[in-house]
PDB file of C-alpha atoms in Angstrom:
ATOM      1  CA  MET A   1      16.271  -6.537  13.957  1.00  0.00           C
ATOM      2  CA  LEU A   2      17.603  -8.039  11.059  1.00  0.00           C
ATOM      3  CA  GLU A   3      19.109  -6.252   8.300  1.00  0.00           C
ATOM      4  CA  HIS A   4      16.481  -4.334   6.430  1.00  0.00           C
ATOM      5  CA  GLY A   5      16.335  -1.033   4.194  1.00  0.00           C
ATOM      6  CA  GLY A   6      14.324   2.096   5.810  1.00  0.00           C
ATOM      7  CA  ASN A   7      17.033   2.000   8.517  1.00  0.00           C
ATOM      8  CA  LEU A   8      17.462   5.841   8.340  1.00  0.00           C
ATOM      9  CA  ASP A   9      18.397   5.970  12.324  1.00  0.00           C
ATOM     10  CA  VAL A  10      21.768   4.284  10.767  1.00  0.00           C
ATOM     11  CA  ALA A  11      21.950   6.873   7.906  1.00  0.00           C
ATOM     12  CA  LEU A  12      21.370  10.068  10.393  1.00  0.00           C
ATOM     13  CA  GLN A  13      24.211   8.824  12.970  1.00  0.00           C
ATOM     14  CA  ARG A  14      26.865   8.162  10.334  1.00  0.00           C
ATOM     15  CA  PHE A  15      26.153  11.460   7.761  1.00  0.00           C
ATOM     16  CA  GLY A  16      24.421  13.374   9.743  1.00  0.00           C
ATOM     17  CA  GLY A  17      21.798  15.801   8.645  1.00  0.00           C
ATOM     18  CA  ARG A  18      17.437  15.747   9.842  1.00  0.00           C
ATOM     19  CA  LEU A  19      15.396  13.011   9.093  1.00  0.00           C
ATOM     20  CA  ASP A  20      13.390  15.489   6.126  1.00  0.00           C
ATOM     21  CA  ASP A  21      17.200  16.120   4.396  1.00  0.00           C
ATOM     22  CA  TRP A  22      17.269  12.711   3.625  1.00  0.00           C
ATOM     23  CA  ILE A  23      16.043  10.737   0.245  1.00  0.00           C
ATOM     24  CA  ASP A  24      15.527   7.196   0.973  1.00  0.00           C
ATOM     25  CA  LEU A  25      16.087   4.931  -1.777  1.00  0.00           C
ATOM     26  CA  SER A  26      16.883   1.862   0.586  1.00  0.00           C
ATOM     27  CA  THR A  27      13.350   0.370   0.128  1.00  0.00           C
ATOM     28  CA  GLY A  28      11.538  -0.416  -2.449  1.00  0.00           C
ATOM     29  CA  ILE A  29       8.562   1.949  -1.395  1.00  0.00           C
ATOM     30  CA  ASN A  30       6.877   4.482  -4.259  1.00  0.00           C
ATOM     31  CA  ARG A  31       8.350   7.302  -3.470  1.00  0.00           C
ATOM     32  CA  GLN A  32       4.973   8.983  -5.160  1.00  0.00           C
ATOM     33  CA  PRO A  33       2.370   7.961  -3.188  1.00  0.00           C
ATOM     34  CA  TYR A  34      -1.023   7.070  -3.193  1.00  0.00           C
ATOM     35  CA  PRO A  35      -2.856  10.908  -2.393  1.00  0.00           C
ATOM     36  CA  LEU A  36      -4.659  10.651   0.996  1.00  0.00           C
ATOM     37  CA  PRO A  37      -8.018  11.230   1.185  1.00  0.00           C
ATOM     38  CA  PRO A  38     -10.041  13.161   3.748  1.00  0.00           C
ATOM     39  CA  LEU A  39     -10.678  10.566   6.844  1.00  0.00           C
ATOM     40  CA  SER A  40     -13.783  10.819   8.839  1.00  0.00           C
ATOM     41  CA  PRO A  41     -13.578  11.575  12.432  1.00  0.00           C
ATOM     42  CA  ARG A  42     -14.879   7.782  12.487  1.00  0.00           C
ATOM     43  CA  HIS A  43     -12.007   6.150  11.186  1.00  0.00           C
ATOM     44  CA  TRP A  44     -10.223   7.357  14.234  1.00  0.00           C
ATOM     45  CA  GLY A  45     -12.466   7.205  16.741  1.00  0.00           C
ATOM     46  CA  ALA A  46     -14.237   4.029  16.248  1.00  0.00           C
ATOM     47  CA  LEU A  47     -13.485   0.238  15.663  1.00  0.00           C
ATOM     48  CA  PRO A  48     -13.661  -1.053  12.379  1.00  0.00           C
ATOM     49  CA  SER A  49     -16.787  -3.290  11.496  1.00  0.00           C
ATOM     50  CA  ARG A  50     -16.893  -6.464   9.750  1.00  0.00           C
ATOM     51  CA  SER A  51     -19.028  -4.570   7.080  1.00  0.00           C
ATOM     52  CA  GLU A  52     -16.242  -2.154   6.416  1.00  0.00           C
ATOM     53  CA  ILE A  53     -13.351  -4.985   6.534  1.00  0.00           C
ATOM     54  CA  GLY A  54     -15.515  -6.878   4.125  1.00  0.00           C
ATOM     55  CA  SER A  55     -15.598  -4.098   2.054  1.00  0.00           C
ATOM     56  CA  LEU A  56     -11.892  -3.658   2.173  1.00  0.00           C
ATOM     57  CA  HIS A  57     -11.781  -7.519   1.116  1.00  0.00           C
ATOM     58  CA  GLU A  58     -13.486  -6.805  -1.750  1.00  0.00           C
ATOM     59  CA  ALA A  59     -11.659  -4.088  -2.977  1.00  0.00           C
ATOM     60  CA  ALA A  60      -8.716  -6.202  -2.665  1.00  0.00           C
ATOM     61  CA  ARG A  61      -9.774  -8.981  -4.538  1.00  0.00           C
ATOM     62  CA  GLN A  62     -11.008  -7.143  -7.474  1.00  0.00           C
ATOM     63  CA  ALA A  63      -7.418  -5.053  -7.389  1.00  0.00           C
ATOM     64  CA  TYR A  64      -5.869  -8.651  -7.396  1.00  0.00           C
ATOM     65  CA  GLY A  65      -8.123 -10.589  -9.647  1.00  0.00           C
ATOM     66  CA  ALA A  66      -9.388 -12.960  -7.523  1.00  0.00           C
ATOM     67  CA  ARG A  67     -12.197 -14.957  -5.842  1.00  0.00           C
ATOM     68  CA  ALA A  68     -10.316 -16.714  -3.072  1.00  0.00           C
ATOM     69  CA  PRO A  69     -11.134 -16.017   0.234  1.00  0.00           C
ATOM     70  CA  ILE A  70      -8.870 -13.204   2.017  1.00  0.00           C
ATOM     71  CA  ILE A  71      -7.498 -11.658   4.842  1.00  0.00           C
ATOM     72  CA  ALA A  72      -6.243  -7.870   5.805  1.00  0.00           C
ATOM     73  CA  LEU A  73      -3.537  -7.867   7.831  1.00  0.00           C
ATOM     74  CA  ALA A  74      -1.117  -5.107   9.128  1.00  0.00           C
ATOM     75  CA  GLY A  75       1.558  -5.571   6.322  1.00  0.00           C
ATOM     76  CA  ALA A  76       2.872  -8.718   4.940  1.00  0.00           C
ATOM     77  CA  GLN A  77       5.437  -9.133   7.409  1.00  0.00           C
ATOM     78  CA  ALA A  78       2.321  -9.530   9.829  1.00  0.00           C
ATOM     79  CA  ALA A  79       1.286 -12.824   7.718  1.00  0.00           C
ATOM     80  CA  ILE A  80       4.370 -13.701   7.904  1.00  0.00           C
ATOM     81  CA  GLN A  81       5.112 -13.817  11.878  1.00  0.00           C
ATOM     82  CA  LEU A  82       1.328 -16.037  11.524  1.00  0.00           C
ATOM     83  CA  LEU A  83       2.934 -18.695   9.092  1.00  0.00           C
ATOM     84  CA  PRO A  84       4.425 -21.148  11.363  1.00  0.00           C
ATOM     85  CA  LEU A  85       1.592 -21.471  13.380  1.00  0.00           C
ATOM     86  CA  LEU A  86      -0.540 -22.509  10.417  1.00  0.00           C
ATOM     87  CA  SER A  87       0.935 -26.443  10.973  1.00  0.00           C
ATOM     88  CA  PRO A  88       3.525 -28.123  13.331  1.00  0.00           C
ATOM     89  CA  PRO A  89       6.432 -27.419  12.718  1.00  0.00           C
ATOM     90  CA  GLY A  90       8.257 -29.061   9.497  1.00  0.00           C
ATOM     91  CA  ARG A  91      11.086 -28.891   6.790  1.00  0.00           C
ATOM     92  CA  ALA A  92      10.753 -25.716   5.552  1.00  0.00           C
ATOM     93  CA  ARG A  93      12.846 -24.414   2.506  1.00  0.00           C
ATOM     94  CA  ILE A  94      13.398 -21.238   1.159  1.00  0.00           C
ATOM     95  CA  LEU A  95      14.725 -19.986  -2.114  1.00  0.00           C
ATOM     96  CA  ALA A  96      17.311 -17.861  -1.769  1.00  0.00           C
ATOM     97  CA  PRO A  97      18.275 -15.147  -1.947  1.00  0.00           C
ATOM     98  CA  GLY A  98      15.130 -13.625  -0.505  1.00  0.00           C
ATOM     99  CA  TYR A  99      13.574 -11.795   1.924  1.00  0.00           C
ATOM    100  CA  ASN A 100      15.202 -12.512   5.294  1.00  0.00           C
ATOM    101  CA  GLU A 101      12.514 -12.466   7.315  1.00  0.00           C
ATOM    102  CA  TYR A 102      10.990 -15.937   7.118  1.00  0.00           C
ATOM    103  CA  GLY A 103      14.186 -17.890   7.492  1.00  0.00           C
ATOM    104  CA  ALA A 104      13.883 -16.092  11.563  1.00  0.00           C
ATOM    105  CA  VAL A 105      10.603 -16.518  11.776  1.00  0.00           C
ATOM    106  CA  LEU A 106      10.504 -20.291  10.770  1.00  0.00           C
ATOM    107  CA  ARG A 107      13.856 -20.848  12.719  1.00  0.00           C
ATOM    108  CA  ALA A 108      12.126 -19.188  15.922  1.00  0.00           C
ATOM    109  CA  ALA A 109       9.148 -21.296  16.030  1.00  0.00           C
ATOM    110  CA  GLY A 110      11.213 -24.623  15.684  1.00  0.00           C
ATOM    111  CA  TRP A 111      11.423 -25.374  11.501  1.00  0.00           C
ATOM    112  CA  ASP A 112      14.067 -26.865  10.328  1.00  0.00           C
ATOM    113  CA  VAL A 113      14.576 -24.542   7.967  1.00  0.00           C
ATOM    114  CA  ALA A 114      17.237 -24.169   4.705  1.00  0.00           C
ATOM    115  CA  GLU A 115      17.977 -22.047   1.225  1.00  0.00           C
ATOM    116  CA  VAL A 116      17.641 -23.656  -1.509  1.00  0.00           C
ATOM    117  CA  ALA A 117      19.091 -22.086  -5.258  1.00  0.00           C
ATOM    118  CA  ASP A 118      16.262 -23.788  -7.191  1.00  0.00           C
ATOM    119  CA  LEU A 119      12.598 -24.207  -7.344  1.00  0.00           C
ATOM    120  CA  LYS A 120      12.821 -27.772  -7.980  1.00  0.00           C
ATOM    121  CA  ALA A 121      14.681 -27.948  -4.041  1.00  0.00           C
ATOM    122  CA  LEU A 122      11.415 -27.005  -3.012  1.00  0.00           C
ATOM    123  CA  ALA A 123       9.618 -29.722  -3.844  1.00  0.00           C
ATOM    124  CA  GLY A 124       9.402 -32.182  -0.741  1.00  0.00           C
ATOM    125  CA  ALA A 125       9.105 -29.708   1.968  1.00  0.00           C
ATOM    126  CA  ASP A 126       6.786 -29.188   4.390  1.00  0.00           C
ATOM    127  CA  LEU A 127       6.370 -25.239   3.671  1.00  0.00           C
ATOM    128  CA  GLY A 128       7.864 -23.919   0.220  1.00  0.00           C
ATOM    129  CA  ILE A 129       8.382 -19.969   0.146  1.00  0.00           C
ATOM    130  CA  VAL A 130       8.790 -18.201  -3.314  1.00  0.00           C
ATOM    131  CA  VAL A 131       8.918 -14.588  -3.887  1.00  0.00           C
ATOM    132  CA  ASN A 132       8.063 -13.216  -7.258  1.00  0.00           C
ATOM    133  CA  PRO A 133       9.097 -11.075  -8.005  1.00  0.00           C
ATOM    134  CA  ASN A 134      12.019 -11.884  -5.470  1.00  0.00           C
ATOM    135  CA  ASN A 135      13.563  -9.425  -3.328  1.00  0.00           C
ATOM    136  CA  PRO A 136      16.613  -8.175  -3.923  1.00  0.00           C
ATOM    137  CA  ASP A 137      17.084  -9.493  -7.188  1.00  0.00           C
ATOM    138  CA  GLY A 138      13.984  -8.962  -8.646  1.00  0.00           C
ATOM    139  CA  ARG A 139      14.123 -12.621 -10.188  1.00  0.00           C
ATOM    140  CA  ARG A 140      10.964 -14.009 -11.913  1.00  0.00           C
ATOM    141  CA  HIS A 141       9.035 -17.489 -11.889  1.00  0.00           C
ATOM    142  CA  ASP A 142       6.681 -18.435 -14.570  1.00  0.00           C
ATOM    143  CA  PRO A 143       3.294 -18.904 -12.321  1.00  0.00           C
ATOM    144  CA  GLY A 144       2.879 -22.081 -14.456  1.00  0.00           C
ATOM    145  CA  ASP A 145       6.023 -23.602 -12.656  1.00  0.00           C
ATOM    146  CA  LEU A 146       4.840 -22.583  -9.512  1.00  0.00           C
ATOM    147  CA  LEU A 147       1.567 -23.866 -10.164  1.00  0.00           C
ATOM    148  CA  ALA A 148       3.073 -27.074 -10.493  1.00  0.00           C
ATOM    149  CA  LEU A 149       5.016 -27.457  -7.158  1.00  0.00           C
ATOM    150  CA  CYS A 150       1.724 -26.738  -5.651  1.00  0.00           C
ATOM    151  CA  SER A 151       1.088 -30.525  -5.600  1.00  0.00           C
ATOM    152  CA  ARG A 152       4.580 -31.294  -4.139  1.00  0.00           C
ATOM    153  CA  VAL A 153       5.249 -29.178  -1.401  1.00  0.00           C
ATOM    154  CA  GLY A 154       2.963 -29.330   1.766  1.00  0.00           C
ATOM    155  CA  ARG A 155       2.125 -26.331   1.620  1.00  0.00           C
ATOM    156  CA  LEU A 156       3.757 -23.341  -1.016  1.00  0.00           C
ATOM    157  CA  VAL A 157       3.715 -19.607  -0.051  1.00  0.00           C
ATOM    158  CA  VAL A 158       4.223 -17.205  -2.959  1.00  0.00           C
ATOM    159  CA  ASP A 159       4.789 -13.615  -1.710  1.00  0.00           C
ATOM    160  CA  GLU A 160       4.196 -10.963  -4.222  1.00  0.00           C
ATOM    161  CA  SER A 161       4.894  -8.160  -2.741  1.00  0.00           C
ATOM    162  CA  PHE A 162       6.409  -6.296  -5.571  1.00  0.00           C
ATOM    163  CA  ALA A 163       4.421  -7.539  -8.133  1.00  0.00           C
ATOM    164  CA  ASP A 164       1.628  -5.171  -8.746  1.00  0.00           C
ATOM    165  CA  ALA A 165       3.468  -3.342 -11.673  1.00  0.00           C
ATOM    166  CA  THR A 166       3.441  -6.328 -13.393  1.00  0.00           C
ATOM    167  CA  PRO A 167       0.717  -8.490 -12.887  1.00  0.00           C
ATOM    168  CA  GLU A 168       0.648 -11.423 -15.334  1.00  0.00           C
ATOM    169  CA  LEU A 169       3.323 -12.604 -12.509  1.00  0.00           C
ATOM    170  CA  SER A 170       0.747 -13.399 -10.033  1.00  0.00           C
ATOM    171  CA  LEU A 171      -1.523 -16.340  -8.700  1.00  0.00           C
ATOM    172  CA  ALA A 172      -3.743 -14.533  -7.129  1.00  0.00           C
ATOM    173  CA  ALA A 173      -6.694 -15.892  -9.378  1.00  0.00           C
ATOM    174  CA  GLN A 174      -5.304 -19.367  -8.402  1.00  0.00           C
ATOM    175  CA  ALA A 175      -5.199 -18.315  -4.594  1.00  0.00           C
ATOM    176  CA  GLU A 176      -8.382 -20.996  -4.253  1.00  0.00           C
ATOM    177  CA  ARG A 177      -5.641 -24.015  -4.458  1.00  0.00           C
ATOM    178  CA  PRO A 178      -4.914 -26.099  -1.755  1.00  0.00           C
ATOM    179  CA  GLY A 179      -2.055 -25.531   0.122  1.00  0.00           C
ATOM    180  CA  LEU A 180      -1.253 -22.600  -1.835  1.00  0.00           C
ATOM    181  CA  LEU A 181      -1.027 -18.916  -0.086  1.00  0.00           C
ATOM    182  CA  ILE A 182      -0.611 -15.802  -1.791  1.00  0.00           C
ATOM    183  CA  LEU A 183       0.895 -12.888   0.419  1.00  0.00           C
ATOM    184  CA  ARG A 184       0.344  -8.817  -1.181  1.00  0.00           C
ATOM    185  CA  SER A 185       1.801  -5.666  -0.023  1.00  0.00           C
ATOM    186  CA  PHE A 186       0.033  -2.540   0.128  1.00  0.00           C
ATOM    187  CA  GLY A 187       1.995  -0.156   1.040  1.00  0.00           C
ATOM    188  CA  LYS A 188       4.958  -0.484  -1.290  1.00  0.00           C
ATOM    189  CA  PHE A 189       3.209   0.090  -4.736  1.00  0.00           C
ATOM    190  CA  TYR A 190       0.857   2.579  -3.304  1.00  0.00           C
ATOM    191  CA  GLY A 191       3.488   3.877  -1.516  1.00  0.00           C
ATOM    192  CA  LEU A 192       1.790   4.158   2.034  1.00  0.00           C
ATOM    193  CA  ALA A 193       4.109   1.533   4.031  1.00  0.00           C
ATOM    194  CA  GLY A 194       3.530   3.462   7.267  1.00  0.00           C
ATOM    195  CA  LEU A 195      -0.276   2.067   6.829  1.00  0.00           C
ATOM    196  CA  ARG A 196       0.397  -1.300   7.654  1.00  0.00           C
ATOM    197  CA  LEU A 197      -1.492  -2.780   5.312  1.00  0.00           C
ATOM    198  CA  GLY A 198      -0.998  -6.375   3.595  1.00  0.00           C
ATOM    199  CA  PHE A 199      -3.446  -9.302   2.820  1.00  0.00           C
ATOM    200  CA  VAL A 200      -3.201 -12.931   2.213  1.00  0.00           C
ATOM    201  CA  LEU A 201      -5.242 -15.099   0.006  1.00  0.00           C
ATOM    202  CA  GLY A 202      -5.326 -19.151   0.462  1.00  0.00           C
ATOM    203  CA  SER A 203      -7.743 -21.697   0.799  1.00  0.00           C
ATOM    204  CA  ALA A 204     -11.042 -21.259   3.080  1.00  0.00           C
ATOM    205  CA  ALA A 205      -9.587 -23.659   6.078  1.00  0.00           C
ATOM    206  CA  ASP A 206      -6.085 -21.406   5.476  1.00  0.00           C
ATOM    207  CA  VAL A 207      -7.329 -18.162   5.363  1.00  0.00           C
ATOM    208  CA  ALA A 208      -9.707 -19.026   8.700  1.00  0.00           C
ATOM    209  CA  ALA A 209      -6.753 -20.194  10.850  1.00  0.00           C
ATOM    210  CA  LEU A 210      -5.191 -16.893  10.050  1.00  0.00           C
ATOM    211  CA  ALA A 211      -8.124 -15.254  10.763  1.00  0.00           C
ATOM    212  CA  ALA A 212      -8.551 -16.701  14.015  1.00  0.00           C
ATOM    213  CA  LEU A 213      -4.728 -16.365  15.129  1.00  0.00           C
ATOM    214  CA  ALA A 214      -5.323 -12.446  14.128  1.00  0.00           C
ATOM    215  CA  GLY A 215      -8.222 -11.475  16.224  1.00  0.00           C
ATOM    216  CA  PRO A 216     -10.818  -9.108  15.506  1.00  0.00           C
ATOM    217  CA  TRP A 217      -9.591  -5.593  14.208  1.00  0.00           C
ATOM    218  CA  PRO A 218      -6.546  -7.021  12.733  1.00  0.00           C
ATOM    219  CA  VAL A 219      -6.270  -3.344  10.557  1.00  0.00           C
ATOM    220  CA  SER A 220      -7.118  -0.238  11.603  1.00  0.00           C
ATOM    221  CA  GLY A 221     -10.041   1.876   9.957  1.00  0.00           C
ATOM    222  CA  VAL A 222      -7.991   4.514   8.293  1.00  0.00           C
ATOM    223  CA  ALA A 223      -6.119   1.501   7.174  1.00  0.00           C
ATOM    224  CA  ILE A 224      -9.474   0.034   5.581  1.00  0.00           C
ATOM    225  CA  ALA A 225     -10.840   3.639   4.553  1.00  0.00           C
ATOM    226  CA  ILE A 226      -7.868   4.518   2.602  1.00  0.00           C
ATOM    227  CA  GLY A 227      -6.928   1.077   1.253  1.00  0.00           C
ATOM    228  CA  ARG A 228     -10.178   0.296   0.217  1.00  0.00           C
ATOM    229  CA  ARG A 229     -10.059   3.661  -1.855  1.00  0.00           C
ATOM    230  CA  ALA A 230      -6.507   2.947  -3.518  1.00  0.00           C
ATOM    231  CA  LEU A 231      -7.634  -0.220  -4.373  1.00  0.00           C
ATOM    232  CA  LEU A 232     -10.242   0.575  -6.216  1.00  0.00           C
ATOM    233  CA  ASP A 233      -8.826   3.242  -8.080  1.00  0.00           C
ATOM    234  CA  ARG A 234      -7.822   1.016 -11.275  1.00  0.00           C
ATOM    235  CA  ASP A 235      -6.459   4.505 -13.199  1.00  0.00           C
ATOM    236  CA  TRP A 236      -4.095   5.632 -10.605  1.00  0.00           C
ATOM    237  CA  ALA A 237      -2.786   1.639 -10.800  1.00  0.00           C
ATOM    238  CA  ALA A 238      -2.496   1.407 -14.503  1.00  0.00           C
ATOM    239  CA  GLN A 239      -0.577   5.200 -14.907  1.00  0.00           C
ATOM    240  CA  THR A 240       1.372   4.247 -11.685  1.00  0.00           C
ATOM    241  CA  SER A 241       2.371   0.905 -12.989  1.00  0.00           C
ATOM    242  CA  ALA A 242       3.685   2.534 -16.687  1.00  0.00           C
ATOM    243  CA  ARG A 243       5.388   5.559 -14.630  1.00  0.00           C
ATOM    244  CA  LEU A 244       7.342   2.673 -12.364  1.00  0.00           C
ATOM    245  CA  LEU A 245       8.459   0.927 -15.194  1.00  0.00           C
ATOM    246  CA  ARG A 246       9.737   3.929 -16.990  1.00  0.00           C
ATOM    247  CA  ASP A 247      11.423   5.065 -14.288  1.00  0.00           C
ATOM    248  CA  ALA A 248      13.085   2.300 -13.395  1.00  0.00           C
ATOM    249  CA  LEU A 249      14.770   2.081 -16.841  1.00  0.00           C
ATOM    250  CA  ARG A 250      15.370   6.236 -16.700  1.00  0.00           C
ATOM    251  CA  LEU A 251      17.504   5.349 -13.255  1.00  0.00           C
ATOM    252  CA  ASP A 252      19.650   2.159 -15.198  1.00  0.00           C
ATOM    253  CA  ALA A 253      20.425   4.355 -17.737  1.00  0.00           C
ATOM    254  CA  ILE A 254      21.296   7.175 -15.174  1.00  0.00           C
ATOM    255  CA  ILE A 255      23.634   4.061 -13.262  1.00  0.00           C
ATOM    256  CA  GLN A 256      25.052   3.018 -16.692  1.00  0.00           C
ATOM    257  CA  SER A 257      27.632   5.903 -16.673  1.00  0.00           C
ATOM    258  CA  GLN A 258      28.803   4.911 -12.891  1.00  0.00           C
ATOM    259  CA  GLY A 259      29.913   1.244 -14.655  1.00  0.00           C
ATOM    260  CA  TRP A 260      28.051  -0.389 -12.545  1.00  0.00           C
ATOM    261  CA  THR A 261      26.212  -3.367 -13.203  1.00  0.00           C
ATOM    262  CA  LEU A 262      22.643  -4.352 -13.518  1.00  0.00           C
ATOM    263  CA  SER A 263      22.151  -7.339 -11.487  1.00  0.00           C
ATOM    264  CA  GLY A 264      18.514  -7.529 -11.181  1.00  0.00           C
ATOM    265  CA  GLY A 265      15.463  -5.433  -9.777  1.00  0.00           C
ATOM    266  CA  THR A 266      11.829  -5.057 -10.282  1.00  0.00           C
ATOM    267  CA  ALA A 267       9.693  -1.897 -11.055  1.00  0.00           C
ATOM    268  CA  LEU A 268      10.383  -0.462  -7.737  1.00  0.00           C
ATOM    269  CA  PHE A 269      13.802  -1.254  -7.474  1.00  0.00           C
ATOM    270  CA  ARG A 270      17.245  -1.741  -9.107  1.00  0.00           C
ATOM    271  CA  LEU A 271      19.963  -4.105  -7.750  1.00  0.00           C
ATOM    272  CA  TYR A 272      23.256  -3.160  -9.107  1.00  0.00           C
ATOM    273  CA  ASP A 273      26.724  -4.609  -8.439  1.00  0.00           C
ATOM    274  CA  THR A 274      29.101  -1.862  -7.732  1.00  0.00           C
ATOM    275  CA  GLY A 275      32.400  -3.856  -6.653  1.00  0.00           C
ATOM    276  CA  ASP A 276      32.199  -1.522  -3.780  1.00  0.00           C
ATOM    277  CA  ALA A 277      29.145  -1.549  -2.310  1.00  0.00           C
ATOM    278  CA  ALA A 278      29.971  -0.014   1.175  1.00  0.00           C
ATOM    279  CA  ALA A 279      31.997   2.842  -0.542  1.00  0.00           C
ATOM    280  CA  ALA A 280      29.035   3.305  -3.196  1.00  0.00           C
ATOM    281  CA  GLN A 281      26.864   4.100  -0.353  1.00  0.00           C
ATOM    282  CA  ALA A 282      29.139   6.808   1.178  1.00  0.00           C
ATOM    283  CA  ARG A 283      29.131   8.204  -1.885  1.00  0.00           C
ATOM    284  CA  LEU A 284      25.303   8.661  -1.995  1.00  0.00           C
ATOM    285  CA  ALA A 285      25.018   9.444   1.497  1.00  0.00           C
ATOM    286  CA  ALA A 286      27.385  12.272   1.480  1.00  0.00           C
ATOM    287  CA  ALA A 287      24.284  13.716  -0.580  1.00  0.00           C
ATOM    288  CA  HIS A 288      21.824  12.569   1.876  1.00  0.00           C
ATOM    289  CA  ILE A 289      20.776   9.923  -0.158  1.00  0.00           C
ATOM    290  CA  TRP A 290      20.506   6.368   1.223  1.00  0.00           C
ATOM    291  CA  SER A 291      20.717   3.027  -0.325  1.00  0.00           C
ATOM    292  CA  ARG A 292      20.657  -0.653   1.039  1.00  0.00           C
ATOM    293  CA  ILE A 293      23.689  -2.870   0.579  1.00  0.00           C
ATOM    294  CA  PHE A 294      24.142  -6.114   2.037  1.00  0.00           C
ATOM    295  CA  THR A 295      26.877  -7.946   4.142  1.00  0.00           C
ATOM    296  CA  ALA A 296      26.847 -11.340   2.108  1.00  0.00           C
ATOM    297  CA  GLN A 297      27.294  -9.529  -0.826  1.00  0.00           C
ATOM    298  CA  ALA A 298      29.880  -7.034  -1.105  1.00  0.00           C
ATOM    299  CA  GLY A 299      28.958  -5.429  -4.338  1.00  0.00           C
ATOM    300  CA  TRP A 300      25.576  -5.431  -4.187  1.00  0.00           C
ATOM    301  CA  LEU A 301      23.485  -1.562  -3.530  1.00  0.00           C
ATOM    302  CA  ARG A 302      19.781  -1.838  -4.250  1.00  0.00           C
ATOM    303  CA  LEU A 303      18.180   2.129  -5.007  1.00  0.00           C
ATOM    304  CA  GLY A 304      14.379   2.506  -5.149  1.00  0.00           C
ATOM    305  CA  LEU A 305      13.017   4.920  -7.588  1.00  0.00           C
ATOM    306  CA  PRO A 306      13.025   8.685  -7.156  1.00  0.00           C
ATOM    307  CA  GLY A 307      10.333  10.390  -6.421  1.00  0.00           C
ATOM    308  CA  ASP A 308       9.813  14.119  -8.093  1.00  0.00           C
ATOM    309  CA  GLU A 309      12.250  15.431 -10.578  1.00  0.00           C
ATOM    310  CA  THR A 310      13.857  17.288  -7.423  1.00  0.00           C
ATOM    311  CA  GLU A 311      14.630  14.022  -6.019  1.00  0.00           C
ATOM    312  CA  TRP A 312      16.367  12.692  -9.782  1.00  0.00           C
ATOM    313  CA  GLU A 313      17.946  16.039  -9.860  1.00  0.00           C
ATOM    314  CA  ARG A 314      19.709  14.998  -6.410  1.00  0.00           C
ATOM    315  CA  LEU A 315      20.868  11.298  -7.305  1.00  0.00           C
ATOM    316  CA  VAL A 316      22.372  12.530 -10.581  1.00  0.00           C
ATOM    317  CA  ALA A 317      24.571  15.507  -8.594  1.00  0.00           C
ATOM    318  CA  ALA A 318      25.426  12.864  -6.212  1.00  0.00           C
ATOM    319  CA  LEU A 319      26.562  10.603  -8.883  1.00  0.00           C
ATOM    320  CA  ALA A 320      28.614  13.269 -10.702  1.00  0.00           C
ATOM    321  CA  ARG A 321      30.797  14.394  -7.680  1.00  0.00           C
TER     322      ARG A 321
END
């Protein structure tokens, strides 16, 4: 497996404790998740029907302000695994730094992959990939600039896994445009990553091709029931977006006392230059708080947002040591 957050097995091996002792801030997953509704035994015991999957698709379109064809998959990662199969291998260009699974999946499928530092350098590629807002540095791209790029790339993939709290960045409303694919994650914003649910919006041809590759039951009945209810709860989404944006600033203020520099982030995670991220991670891990560091950037430490007040207090105490 590539380097990722959420690797609590590494934290347990190195720093001890039990799984329940740890606050995992190494991912960008909301730690105040959507409240789980009661489920019918049917959601566990029966295969999902076409009408149930259709109702989930419609809920996602409403949540994302889209009219385009859409397919639900077992997380945005499932969509990434299928991307190389939509067309014969060619030239793929990935805006970097970014989510590391894209390059690995495409190279394994025989694509010519290169990372580029500038949006304009994606032009001319058979496949261009942008994460907006970006992971891990939170870099944002103007939707107009991305739309202008569509005509200069064979297929443009815009990963909006962290866009829920900043819908003004989303191109979901434009997803019917030929050659444009929008990836959305459900689990991060709704705090239910274990549900394994995500979506791809795009042209009818691309979505049909993904559906054929994914097979007849790409998501579970439980994911459909919970996902549909959560996506239609726009009051919860609005309140959560506002809280996350406030909490991101709250975390920045707390970290300021450490002398670390804010290097970017989104409403779900913050990226700090600590000077020595391995030492900073170990310091937090001594209090059973796990963070994300990056092999290629020795100073970078990424922190998700604590959940309840107890978690905030534990983080403050750990930093005060």
